[in-house]
Coordinates of C-alpha atoms and ligand atoms in Angstrom, one line a residue:
M226 CA -25.9 -17.8 45.6
T227 CA -24.2 -18.8 42.4
Q228 CA -26.1 -18.9 39.1
T229 CA -26.0 -21.8 36.8
I230 CA -25.8 -20.6 33.2
A231 CA -26.7 -22.7 30.1
F232 CA -24.5 -22.3 27.0
I233 CA -24.4 -23.7 23.5
K234 CA -21.1 -24.5 21.9
M235 CA -21.2 -23.9 18.1
H236 CA -18.8 -23.3 15.3
G237 CA -18.5 -22.1 11.7
L238 CA -15.7 -23.8 9.8
G239 CA -13.9 -24.6 13.1
N240 CA -14.1 -20.9 14.3
D241 CA -15.8 -21.8 17.7
F242 CA -18.2 -19.9 19.9
V243 CA -20.0 -20.1 23.2
V244 CA -23.5 -18.8 22.7
L245 CA -25.4 -17.4 25.7
D246 CA -29.1 -16.8 25.1
A247 CA -30.4 -13.9 27.2
R248 CA -33.3 -13.0 24.9
L249 CA -36.0 -14.3 27.3
T250 CA -34.1 -14.5 30.7
P251 CA -31.6 -11.8 31.5
L252 CA -28.1 -12.8 32.6
P253 CA -25.7 -11.0 35.0
Q254 CA -23.7 -8.2 33.3
M255 CA -21.0 -9.6 31.0
T256 CA -17.5 -8.1 31.6
P257 CA -14.2 -8.4 29.7
H258 CA -12.8 -10.3 32.8
I259 CA -15.6 -12.9 32.7
A260 CA -15.4 -13.3 28.9
R261 CA -11.6 -13.8 29.1
A262 CA -11.9 -16.3 31.9
L263 CA -14.6 -18.3 30.1
G264 CA -12.6 -18.2 26.8
D265 CA -9.4 -19.6 28.3
R266 CA -9.0 -23.1 26.7
R267 CA -6.9 -24.4 29.7
T268 CA -9.1 -23.3 32.6
G269 CA -12.4 -22.1 31.1
I270 CA -14.8 -23.5 28.4
G271 CA -12.6 -22.2 25.6
F272 CA -13.7 -20.3 22.4
D273 CA -12.6 -17.9 19.8
Q274 CA -15.7 -15.7 20.5
L275 CA -18.4 -15.4 23.1
V276 CA -21.8 -14.6 21.5
L277 CA -24.4 -13.0 23.7
L278 CA -28.0 -12.8 22.4
E279 CA -30.1 -10.1 24.0
P280 CA -33.5 -8.4 23.3
S281 CA -33.4 -5.5 20.8
E282 CA -35.6 -2.4 20.6
T283 CA -35.1 -2.1 16.8
Q284 CA -34.6 -5.6 15.4
A285 CA -35.6 -9.2 16.1
F286 CA -32.8 -9.4 18.7
R287 CA -29.3 -8.2 19.4
M288 CA -26.0 -10.2 19.0
R289 CA -23.0 -9.0 21.1
I290 CA -19.6 -10.5 20.5
F291 CA -16.6 -10.8 22.8
N292 CA -13.2 -12.0 21.6
S293 CA -11.3 -14.6 23.7
D294 CA -9.1 -11.7 25.1
G295 CA -12.3 -10.2 26.6
S296 CA -12.7 -7.3 24.1
E297 CA -16.2 -6.6 22.9
V298 CA -16.3 -6.2 19.1
E299 CA -18.8 -5.2 16.4
A300 CA -19.1 -8.1 14.0
C301 CA -18.5 -11.9 13.5
G302 CA -19.5 -13.5 10.3
N303 CA -19.1 -17.1 11.4
A304 CA -21.1 -16.5 14.6
A305 CA -23.9 -14.8 12.5
R306 CA -24.3 -18.1 10.5
A307 CA -24.3 -20.1 13.7
V308 CA -26.9 -17.8 15.3
A309 CA -29.0 -18.0 12.1
L310 CA -29.0 -21.8 12.5
L311 CA -30.0 -21.6 16.1
H312 CA -32.8 -19.1 15.5
S313 CA -34.0 -21.3 12.6
E314 CA -36.0 -18.6 10.8
P315 CA -35.1 -15.5 8.7
A316 CA -34.5 -12.4 10.8
V317 CA -32.8 -9.0 10.8
I318 CA -30.7 -8.6 13.9
E319 CA -28.8 -5.7 15.6
T320 CA -25.0 -5.9 16.0
G321 CA -22.4 -3.3 16.9
G322 CA -21.5 -3.1 13.2
G323 CA -25.1 -2.4 12.1
P324 CA -28.1 -4.5 11.2
I325 CA -27.5 -7.8 9.4
A326 CA -30.0 -10.2 7.8
L327 CA -29.9 -13.9 8.6
E328 CA -31.3 -16.7 6.4
P329 CA -30.9 -20.2 7.8
L330 CA -30.1 -23.0 5.2
D331 CA -29.7 -26.7 5.6
G332 CA -26.5 -27.1 7.7
G333 CA -25.6 -23.4 7.5
A334 CA -26.8 -20.0 6.5
R335 CA -26.7 -17.0 4.2
V336 CA -26.1 -13.7 5.8
D337 CA -26.4 -10.2 4.4
M338 CA -23.6 -8.5 6.2
G339 CA -24.4 -4.9 5.0
A340 CA -22.2 -2.6 2.9
P341 CA -18.4 -2.4 3.3
R342 CA -16.8 0.9 4.1
F343 CA -13.5 2.2 2.7
D344 CA -12.9 5.7 4.1
W345 CA -9.8 5.9 6.2
D346 CA -11.7 7.2 9.3
A347 CA -14.3 4.4 8.9
I348 CA -11.7 1.6 9.1
P349 CA -10.5 3.4 11.3
L350 CA -6.9 4.4 10.6
A351 CA -5.0 6.9 12.7
Y352 CA -4.5 9.4 9.9
P353 CA -5.8 10.0 6.3
M354 CA -4.5 7.4 3.7
D355 CA -5.5 5.7 0.5
T356 CA -7.1 2.5 1.7
V357 CA -7.0 0.7 -1.7
T358 CA -3.2 0.5 -1.9
M359 CA -1.9 1.6 1.4
P360 CA 1.7 3.0 1.3
V361 CA 2.8 0.9 4.3
A362 CA 4.7 -2.4 4.8
W363 CA 5.7 -4.9 7.5
E364 CA 8.7 -7.0 6.3
N365 CA 7.6 -8.6 3.0
L366 CA 3.9 -7.7 3.6
E367 CA 3.2 -4.5 1.6
A368 CA 0.6 -2.3 0.0
P369 CA -2.4 -3.8 1.7
M370 CA -6.0 -2.7 1.4
A371 CA -8.2 -1.8 4.4
V372 CA -12.0 -2.5 4.6
N373 CA -14.5 -2.2 7.4
V374 CA -17.3 -4.9 7.1
G375 CA -18.7 -4.0 10.6
N376 CA -15.2 -4.6 12.0
P377 CA -11.8 -3.5 10.8
H378 CA -9.7 -5.6 8.4
V379 CA -6.4 -5.1 6.5
I380 CA -5.8 -7.4 3.6
F381 CA -2.4 -8.4 2.0
F382 CA -2.4 -10.2 -1.4
V383 CA 0.6 -12.5 -1.6
D384 CA 1.9 -15.3 -3.8
D385 CA 1.6 -17.9 -1.1
A386 CA -0.6 -17.2 1.9
D387 CA 0.7 -20.4 3.6
A388 CA 4.3 -19.1 3.5
V389 CA 3.5 -15.9 5.6
P390 CA 4.7 -16.1 9.3
L391 CA 1.3 -14.8 10.4
E392 CA 1.8 -16.0 14.0
T393 CA 4.6 -13.4 14.4
L394 CA 3.6 -10.6 11.9
G395 CA -0.2 -10.8 12.8
P396 CA 0.2 -9.5 16.4
V397 CA 2.6 -6.8 15.3
I398 CA 0.2 -5.5 12.6
E399 CA -2.8 -5.9 14.9
H400 CA -1.2 -3.6 17.5
D401 CA 0.4 -1.1 15.1
P402 CA -0.6 2.5 16.1
L403 CA -1.9 3.0 12.5
F404 CA -4.9 1.1 13.7
P405 CA -6.3 2.9 16.8
E406 CA -9.0 0.1 17.4
R407 CA -6.5 -2.6 16.4
V408 CA -7.2 -4.7 13.2
N409 CA -7.9 -8.2 11.9
V410 CA -5.0 -9.2 9.6
N411 CA -5.7 -11.2 6.4
V412 CA -3.2 -12.8 4.0
A413 CA -4.7 -14.0 0.7
S414 CA -3.5 -15.6 -2.5
L415 CA -5.2 -16.0 -5.8
A416 CA -6.4 -19.6 -6.5
G417 CA -8.4 -18.9 -9.6
S418 CA -10.5 -16.2 -11.3
D419 CA -13.2 -16.6 -8.6
H420 CA -11.3 -18.3 -5.9
L421 CA -9.1 -17.1 -3.0
K422 CA -7.0 -18.8 -0.4
L423 CA -7.1 -17.0 3.0
R424 CA -5.4 -17.1 6.4
V425 CA -6.5 -14.7 9.2
W426 CA -4.9 -13.4 12.4
E427 CA -7.9 -12.3 14.3
R428 CA -7.9 -9.2 16.5
G429 CA -8.3 -10.4 20.1
A430 CA -8.3 -14.1 19.2
G431 CA -5.1 -14.9 17.2
L432 CA -4.9 -17.5 14.4
T433 CA -8.3 -19.1 13.8
R434 CA -9.5 -21.9 11.5
A435 CA -11.8 -19.4 9.7
C436 CA -13.0 -15.8 9.9
G437 CA -16.3 -14.9 8.2
T438 CA -15.8 -11.2 8.2
G439 CA -12.2 -11.8 7.0
A440 CA -13.6 -13.7 4.0
C441 CA -16.0 -10.9 3.3
A442 CA -13.4 -8.1 3.5
T443 CA -10.9 -10.1 1.4
A444 CA -13.4 -10.9 -1.3
V445 CA -14.5 -7.3 -1.5
A446 CA -10.9 -6.1 -1.6
A447 CA -10.0 -8.6 -4.4
I448 CA -13.1 -7.6 -6.4
R449 CA -12.3 -3.9 -6.0
R450 CA -8.7 -4.5 -7.2
G451 CA -10.1 -6.5 -10.2
L452 CA -8.3 -9.7 -9.1
V453 CA -11.5 -11.9 -9.0
A454 CA -15.1 -11.8 -10.1
S455 CA -18.1 -12.2 -7.8
P456 CA -19.3 -14.7 -6.4
V457 CA -15.9 -15.6 -4.9
R458 CA -15.1 -18.9 -3.2
V459 CA -12.8 -18.3 -0.2
T460 CA -10.9 -21.3 1.1
L461 CA -9.8 -21.0 4.8
P462 CA -8.0 -23.6 6.9
G463 CA -11.4 -24.8 8.2
G464 CA -13.2 -24.9 4.8
D465 CA -15.0 -22.8 2.2
L466 CA -17.3 -19.7 2.2
V467 CA -18.9 -18.1 -0.8
I468 CA -19.0 -14.3 -0.9
A469 CA -21.0 -12.2 -3.4
W470 CA -20.6 -8.4 -3.7
A471 CA -21.1 -5.8 -6.3
P472 CA -19.8 -2.2 -5.8
G473 CA -22.4 -0.1 -4.1
G474 CA -24.2 -3.2 -2.7
T475 CA -24.2 -5.3 0.4
I476 CA -22.1 -8.4 1.1
L477 CA -23.8 -11.8 0.9
M478 CA -21.9 -14.6 2.8
S479 CA -23.0 -18.3 2.5
G480 CA -21.5 -21.2 4.3
P481 CA -21.8 -23.9 7.0
A482 CA -22.4 -23.7 10.7
A483 CA -23.0 -26.4 13.3
E484 CA -23.9 -27.0 17.0
S485 CA -21.2 -29.0 18.9
Y486 CA -22.7 -29.5 22.3
R487 CA -24.7 -27.9 25.2
G488 CA -23.6 -27.4 28.8
T489 CA -23.8 -25.3 31.9
F490 CA -21.3 -23.3 34.0
D491 CA -21.4 -21.5 37.4
W492 CA -21.2 -17.8 36.9
D493 CA -19.4 -17.2 40.3
D494 CA -16.5 -19.5 39.2
Y495 CA -15.6 -17.0 36.5
A496 CA -16.8 -13.8 38.2
A497 CA -14.3 -14.2 41.1
G498 CA -11.8 -11.3 41.1
A499 CA -13.7 -9.5 38.3
G500 CA -13.1 -5.8 37.9
A501 CA -13.5 -4.5 34.4
Ligands
LIG706 N1 -14.5 -14.8 13.9 C1 -15.0 -13.7 13.3 C2 -14.5 -12.3 13.7 C3 -14.6 -12.1 15.2 C4 -14.2 -10.6 15.6 C5 -12.8 -10.2 15.3 N2 -11.8 -11.0 15.9 C6 -12.7 -8.7 15.6 O1 -12.0 -8.4 16.6 O2 -13.2 -7.9 14.9 C7 -15.7 -13.8 12.0 O3 -16.1 -15.0 11.7 O4 -16.0 -12.9 11.4

């Protein structure tokens, strides 16, 4: 007998999610096949990420994240703000990238995303390399910085982020063998002494309206290079986030989130033919 599953559609700056809440009632096992089928905007519900909330043995609850290509990943900044809004009270939660602290605000949230990591094997890269000014280039994109903020990011500072053909270069860089777990690709330009403009090609999801972890990684990279001072306003196609970070500390991300609608789907409609 098929199971009817309730979902909540949410977004952070247009980066959209389907949230499944299995904290009290367990759901059938999520697989990459089902996540991909649900995420298909032509035949499924459609989303950038699927967010699965489960009980945790160590924190208030656990947030699992699946990209629209079905891959399970460690972190999602915009989803963290959406989940903070849904949970509606402060909480420390478990993620694949480590614990993060949620604080709901009116129409959004502040999230402590933990400390960034810069070592080549923490990104991870395929071999040892300076991650502050990487000696690599893809066409006109050169000398990026790599940061892991729970998930892996590479950041290119350019004169005009809008002029970069991210839809063609993004997938090439995402799948370059230098990044054994693939990578999220950020192109940023300076808009002021505390303001960056950012576009992101997301690993496993493509071009999105906004990427919270991309904003965190890019702000940290720009502060580390001495390009901007914290707190940094990061303007994405979907709107603005504010990121605060000091070397040695954790990253604080603030910004909006919203619920779009609630619905249900039949599990068997998406499980058909499911292998992995
Ligand atoms: N939308 C995100 C990031 C989602 C995960 C990412 N695509 C990855 O594969 O690491 C955000 O807001 O941070």
